[in-house]
mmCIF file of C-alpha atoms in Angstrom:
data_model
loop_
_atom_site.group_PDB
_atom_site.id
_atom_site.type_symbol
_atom_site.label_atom_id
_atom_site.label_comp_id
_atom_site.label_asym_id
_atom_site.label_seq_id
_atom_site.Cartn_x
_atom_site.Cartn_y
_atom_site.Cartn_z
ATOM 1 C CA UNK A 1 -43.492 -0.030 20.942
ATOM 2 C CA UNK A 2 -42.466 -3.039 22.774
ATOM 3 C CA UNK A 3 -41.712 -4.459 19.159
ATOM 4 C CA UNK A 4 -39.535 -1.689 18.876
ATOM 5 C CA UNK A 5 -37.566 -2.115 21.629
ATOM 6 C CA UNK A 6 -36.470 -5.660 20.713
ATOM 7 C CA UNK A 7 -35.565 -5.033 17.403
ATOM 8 C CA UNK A 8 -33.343 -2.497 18.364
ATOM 9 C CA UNK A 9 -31.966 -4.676 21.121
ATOM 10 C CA UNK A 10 -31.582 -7.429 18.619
ATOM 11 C CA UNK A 11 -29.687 -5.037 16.576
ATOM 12 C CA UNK A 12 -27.246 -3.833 19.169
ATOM 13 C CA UNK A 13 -26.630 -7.304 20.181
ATOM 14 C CA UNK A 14 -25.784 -8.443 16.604
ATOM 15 C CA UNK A 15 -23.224 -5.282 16.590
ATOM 16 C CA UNK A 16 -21.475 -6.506 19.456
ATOM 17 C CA UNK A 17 -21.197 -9.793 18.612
ATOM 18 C CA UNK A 18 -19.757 -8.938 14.569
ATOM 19 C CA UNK A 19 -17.118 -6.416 16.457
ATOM 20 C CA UNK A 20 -16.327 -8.861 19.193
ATOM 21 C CA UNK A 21 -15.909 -11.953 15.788
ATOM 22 C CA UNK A 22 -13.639 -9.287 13.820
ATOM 23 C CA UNK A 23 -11.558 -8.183 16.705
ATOM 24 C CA UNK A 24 -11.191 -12.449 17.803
ATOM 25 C CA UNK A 25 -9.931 -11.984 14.340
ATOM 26 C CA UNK A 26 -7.389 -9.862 14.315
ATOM 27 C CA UNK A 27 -6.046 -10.870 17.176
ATOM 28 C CA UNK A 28 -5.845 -14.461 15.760
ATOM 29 C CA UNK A 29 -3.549 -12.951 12.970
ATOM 30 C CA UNK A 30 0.222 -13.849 13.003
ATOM 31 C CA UNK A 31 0.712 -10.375 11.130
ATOM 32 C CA UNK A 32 -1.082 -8.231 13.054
ATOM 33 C CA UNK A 33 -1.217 -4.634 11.778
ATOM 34 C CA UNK A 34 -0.730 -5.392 8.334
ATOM 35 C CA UNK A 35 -3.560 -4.466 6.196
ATOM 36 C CA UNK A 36 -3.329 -6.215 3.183
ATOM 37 C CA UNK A 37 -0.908 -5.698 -0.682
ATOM 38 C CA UNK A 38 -0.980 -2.186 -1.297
ATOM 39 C CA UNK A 39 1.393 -2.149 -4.334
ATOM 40 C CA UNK A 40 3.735 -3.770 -7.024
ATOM 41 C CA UNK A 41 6.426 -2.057 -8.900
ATOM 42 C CA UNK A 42 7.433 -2.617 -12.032
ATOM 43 C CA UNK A 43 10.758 -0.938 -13.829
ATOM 44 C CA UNK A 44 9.690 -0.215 -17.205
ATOM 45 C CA UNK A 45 12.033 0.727 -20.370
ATOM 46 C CA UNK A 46 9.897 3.697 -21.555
ATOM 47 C CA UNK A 47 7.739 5.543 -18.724
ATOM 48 C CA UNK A 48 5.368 7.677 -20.771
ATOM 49 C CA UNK A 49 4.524 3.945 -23.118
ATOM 50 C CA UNK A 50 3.459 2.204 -20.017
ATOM 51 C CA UNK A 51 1.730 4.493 -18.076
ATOM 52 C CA UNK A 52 0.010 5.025 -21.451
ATOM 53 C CA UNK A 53 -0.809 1.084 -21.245
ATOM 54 C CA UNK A 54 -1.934 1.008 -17.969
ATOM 55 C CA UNK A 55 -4.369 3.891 -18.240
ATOM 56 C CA UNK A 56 -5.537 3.592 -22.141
ATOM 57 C CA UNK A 57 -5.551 -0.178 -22.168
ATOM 58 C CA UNK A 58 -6.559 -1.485 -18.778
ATOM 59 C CA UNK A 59 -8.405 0.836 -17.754
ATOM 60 C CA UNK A 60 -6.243 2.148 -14.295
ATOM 61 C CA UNK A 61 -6.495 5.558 -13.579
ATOM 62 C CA UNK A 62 -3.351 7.432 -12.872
ATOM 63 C CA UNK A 63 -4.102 8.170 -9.328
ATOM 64 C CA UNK A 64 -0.388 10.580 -8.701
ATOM 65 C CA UNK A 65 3.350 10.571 -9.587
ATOM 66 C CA UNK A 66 6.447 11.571 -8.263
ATOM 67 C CA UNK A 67 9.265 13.586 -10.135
ATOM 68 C CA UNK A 68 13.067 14.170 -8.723
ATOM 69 C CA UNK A 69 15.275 16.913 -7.756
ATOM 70 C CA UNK A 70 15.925 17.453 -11.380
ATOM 71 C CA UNK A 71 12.324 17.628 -12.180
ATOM 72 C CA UNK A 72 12.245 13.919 -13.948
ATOM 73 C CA UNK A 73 9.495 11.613 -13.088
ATOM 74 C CA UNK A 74 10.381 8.884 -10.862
ATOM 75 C CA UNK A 75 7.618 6.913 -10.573
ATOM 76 C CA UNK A 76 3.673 6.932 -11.294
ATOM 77 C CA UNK A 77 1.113 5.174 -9.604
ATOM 78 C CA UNK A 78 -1.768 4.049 -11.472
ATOM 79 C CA UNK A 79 -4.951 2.626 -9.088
ATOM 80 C CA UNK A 80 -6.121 -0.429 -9.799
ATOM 81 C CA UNK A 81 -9.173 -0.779 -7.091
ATOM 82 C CA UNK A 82 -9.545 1.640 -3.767
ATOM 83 C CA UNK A 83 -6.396 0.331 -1.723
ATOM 84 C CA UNK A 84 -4.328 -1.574 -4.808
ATOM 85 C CA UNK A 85 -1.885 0.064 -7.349
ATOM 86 C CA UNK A 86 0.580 -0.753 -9.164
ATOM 87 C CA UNK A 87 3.940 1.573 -9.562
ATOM 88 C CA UNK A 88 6.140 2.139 -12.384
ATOM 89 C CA UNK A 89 9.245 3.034 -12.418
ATOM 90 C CA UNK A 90 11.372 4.422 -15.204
ATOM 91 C CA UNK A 91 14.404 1.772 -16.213
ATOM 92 C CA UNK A 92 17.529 4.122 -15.426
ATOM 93 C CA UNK A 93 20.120 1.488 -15.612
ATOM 94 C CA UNK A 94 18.353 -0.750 -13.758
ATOM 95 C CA UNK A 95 16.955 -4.715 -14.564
ATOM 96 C CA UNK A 96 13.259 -4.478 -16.179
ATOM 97 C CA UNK A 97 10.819 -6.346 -14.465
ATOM 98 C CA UNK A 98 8.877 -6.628 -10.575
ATOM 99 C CA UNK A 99 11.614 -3.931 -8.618
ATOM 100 C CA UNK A 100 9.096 -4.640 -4.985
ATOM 101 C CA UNK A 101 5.938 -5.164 -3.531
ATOM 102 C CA UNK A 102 4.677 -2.734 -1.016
ATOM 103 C CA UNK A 103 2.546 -3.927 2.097
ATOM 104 C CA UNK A 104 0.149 -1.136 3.485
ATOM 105 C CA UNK A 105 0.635 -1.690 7.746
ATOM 106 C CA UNK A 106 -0.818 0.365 10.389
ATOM 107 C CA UNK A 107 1.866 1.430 12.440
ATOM 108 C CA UNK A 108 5.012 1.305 11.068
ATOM 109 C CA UNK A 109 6.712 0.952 14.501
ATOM 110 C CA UNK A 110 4.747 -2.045 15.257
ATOM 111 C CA UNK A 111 5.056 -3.928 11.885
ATOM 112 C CA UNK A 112 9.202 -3.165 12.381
ATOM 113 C CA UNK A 113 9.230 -4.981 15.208
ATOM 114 C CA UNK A 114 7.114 -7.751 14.815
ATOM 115 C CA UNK A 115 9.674 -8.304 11.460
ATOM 116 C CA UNK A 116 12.606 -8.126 13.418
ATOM 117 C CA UNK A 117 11.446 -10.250 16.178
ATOM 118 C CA UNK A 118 11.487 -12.927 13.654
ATOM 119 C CA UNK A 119 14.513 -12.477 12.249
ATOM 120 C CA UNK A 120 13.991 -10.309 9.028
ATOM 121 C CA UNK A 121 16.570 -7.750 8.102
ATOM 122 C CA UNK A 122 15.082 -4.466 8.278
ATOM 123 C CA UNK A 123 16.040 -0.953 6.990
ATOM 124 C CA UNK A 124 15.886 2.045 8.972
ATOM 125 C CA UNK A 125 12.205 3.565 8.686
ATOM 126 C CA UNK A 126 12.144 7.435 6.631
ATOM 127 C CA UNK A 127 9.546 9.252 4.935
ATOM 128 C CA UNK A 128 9.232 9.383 1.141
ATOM 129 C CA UNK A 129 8.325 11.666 -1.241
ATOM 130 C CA UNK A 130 4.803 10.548 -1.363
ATOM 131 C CA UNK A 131 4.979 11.341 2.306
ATOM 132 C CA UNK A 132 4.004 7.543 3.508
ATOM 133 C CA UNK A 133 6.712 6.064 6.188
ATOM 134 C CA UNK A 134 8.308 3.504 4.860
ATOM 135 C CA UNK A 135 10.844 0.991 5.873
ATOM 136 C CA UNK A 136 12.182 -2.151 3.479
ATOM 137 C CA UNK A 137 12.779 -6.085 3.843
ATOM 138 C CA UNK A 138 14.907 -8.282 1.766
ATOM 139 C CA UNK A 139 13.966 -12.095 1.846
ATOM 140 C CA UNK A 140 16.483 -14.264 1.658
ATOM 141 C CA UNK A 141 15.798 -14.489 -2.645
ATOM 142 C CA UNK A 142 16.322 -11.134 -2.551
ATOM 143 C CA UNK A 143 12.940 -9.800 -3.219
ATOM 144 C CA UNK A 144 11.864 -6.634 -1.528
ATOM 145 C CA UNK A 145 9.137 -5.919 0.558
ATOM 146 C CA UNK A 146 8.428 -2.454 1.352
ATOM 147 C CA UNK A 147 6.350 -1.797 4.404
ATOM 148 C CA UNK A 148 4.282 1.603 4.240
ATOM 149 C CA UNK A 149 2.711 3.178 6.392
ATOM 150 C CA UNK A 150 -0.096 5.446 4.749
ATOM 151 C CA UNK A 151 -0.451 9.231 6.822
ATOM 152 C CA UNK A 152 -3.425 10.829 6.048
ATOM 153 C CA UNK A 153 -1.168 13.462 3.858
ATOM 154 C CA UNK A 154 0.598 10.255 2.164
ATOM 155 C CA UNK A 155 -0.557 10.783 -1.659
ATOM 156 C CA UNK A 156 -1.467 7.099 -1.362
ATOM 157 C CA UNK A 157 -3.940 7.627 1.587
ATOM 158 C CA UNK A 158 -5.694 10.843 -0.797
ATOM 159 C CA UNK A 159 -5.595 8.500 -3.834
ATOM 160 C CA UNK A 160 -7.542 5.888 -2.167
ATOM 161 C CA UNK A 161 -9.588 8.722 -0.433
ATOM 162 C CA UNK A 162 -10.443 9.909 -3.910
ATOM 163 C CA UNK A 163 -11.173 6.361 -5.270
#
């Protein structure tokens, strides 16, 4: 019994010390409250061909898409692991190629203004279609960051709830 005991000491010990080491962590982080690359986007010149690529060739599941007003698709997200996709975006006029990349933060609030306390240009924070908050930064090469904040009714959160 008493051999017991000390295991489960020893185990509630080594608990505390792992969550007291990952919270040291996080609070050693310059960015806190950003979780990690959620997505790229890529403008493609024919929609159907590359999600047909994506999903046929390597292997990514289509995990949701969005269509417009009109009922044309805007963009598809195929998964590539639990918390990565990668979106594609029909051409429409626009340059082929990377269109963004899309960091997944906690609170949307917070990442806004740890970005703006450092200078960066942000846009005003909305909801999208796939109902994840989302604001936008443009470095100075004019790349674009978006920042997204994933709600638990964000089709991103119930793709990679669903993984």
């Amino acid at each position: 019994m008493r051999g017991i005991a000390l295991f489960m000491a020893g185990v509630l010990a080594g608990a505390v010390a792992v969550n007291a080491a990952i919270a040291q962590n996080r609070n050693k982080s310059p960015n806190r409250g950003v979780v990690g690359l959620n997505h790229v986007a890529i403008i493609v010149p024919d929609l159907d061909k590359a999600v047909e690529y994506y999903t046929k060739v390597m292997g990514f599941p289509e995990a949701f898409r969005l269509n417009n007003a009109q009922g044309q698709v805007q963009l598809v997200y195929v998964q590539i692991s639990q918390n990565t996709f990668v979106e594609l975006q029909p051409q429409n006029g626009r340059p082929l190629g990377i269109a963004h990349f899309g960091l997944h933060v906690e609170n949307m609030q917070d990442a806004v203004a740890m970005f703006k306390g450092r200078g960066a240009t942000i846009t005003d924070i909305n909801v999208s279609g796939t109902k994840a908050i989302l604001s936008n930064v443009v470095a100075p090469d004019g790349i674009r960051m978006e920042l997204a904040e994933l709600t638990p009714d964000s089709f991103h959160r119930k793709a990679m709830q669903g993984w």
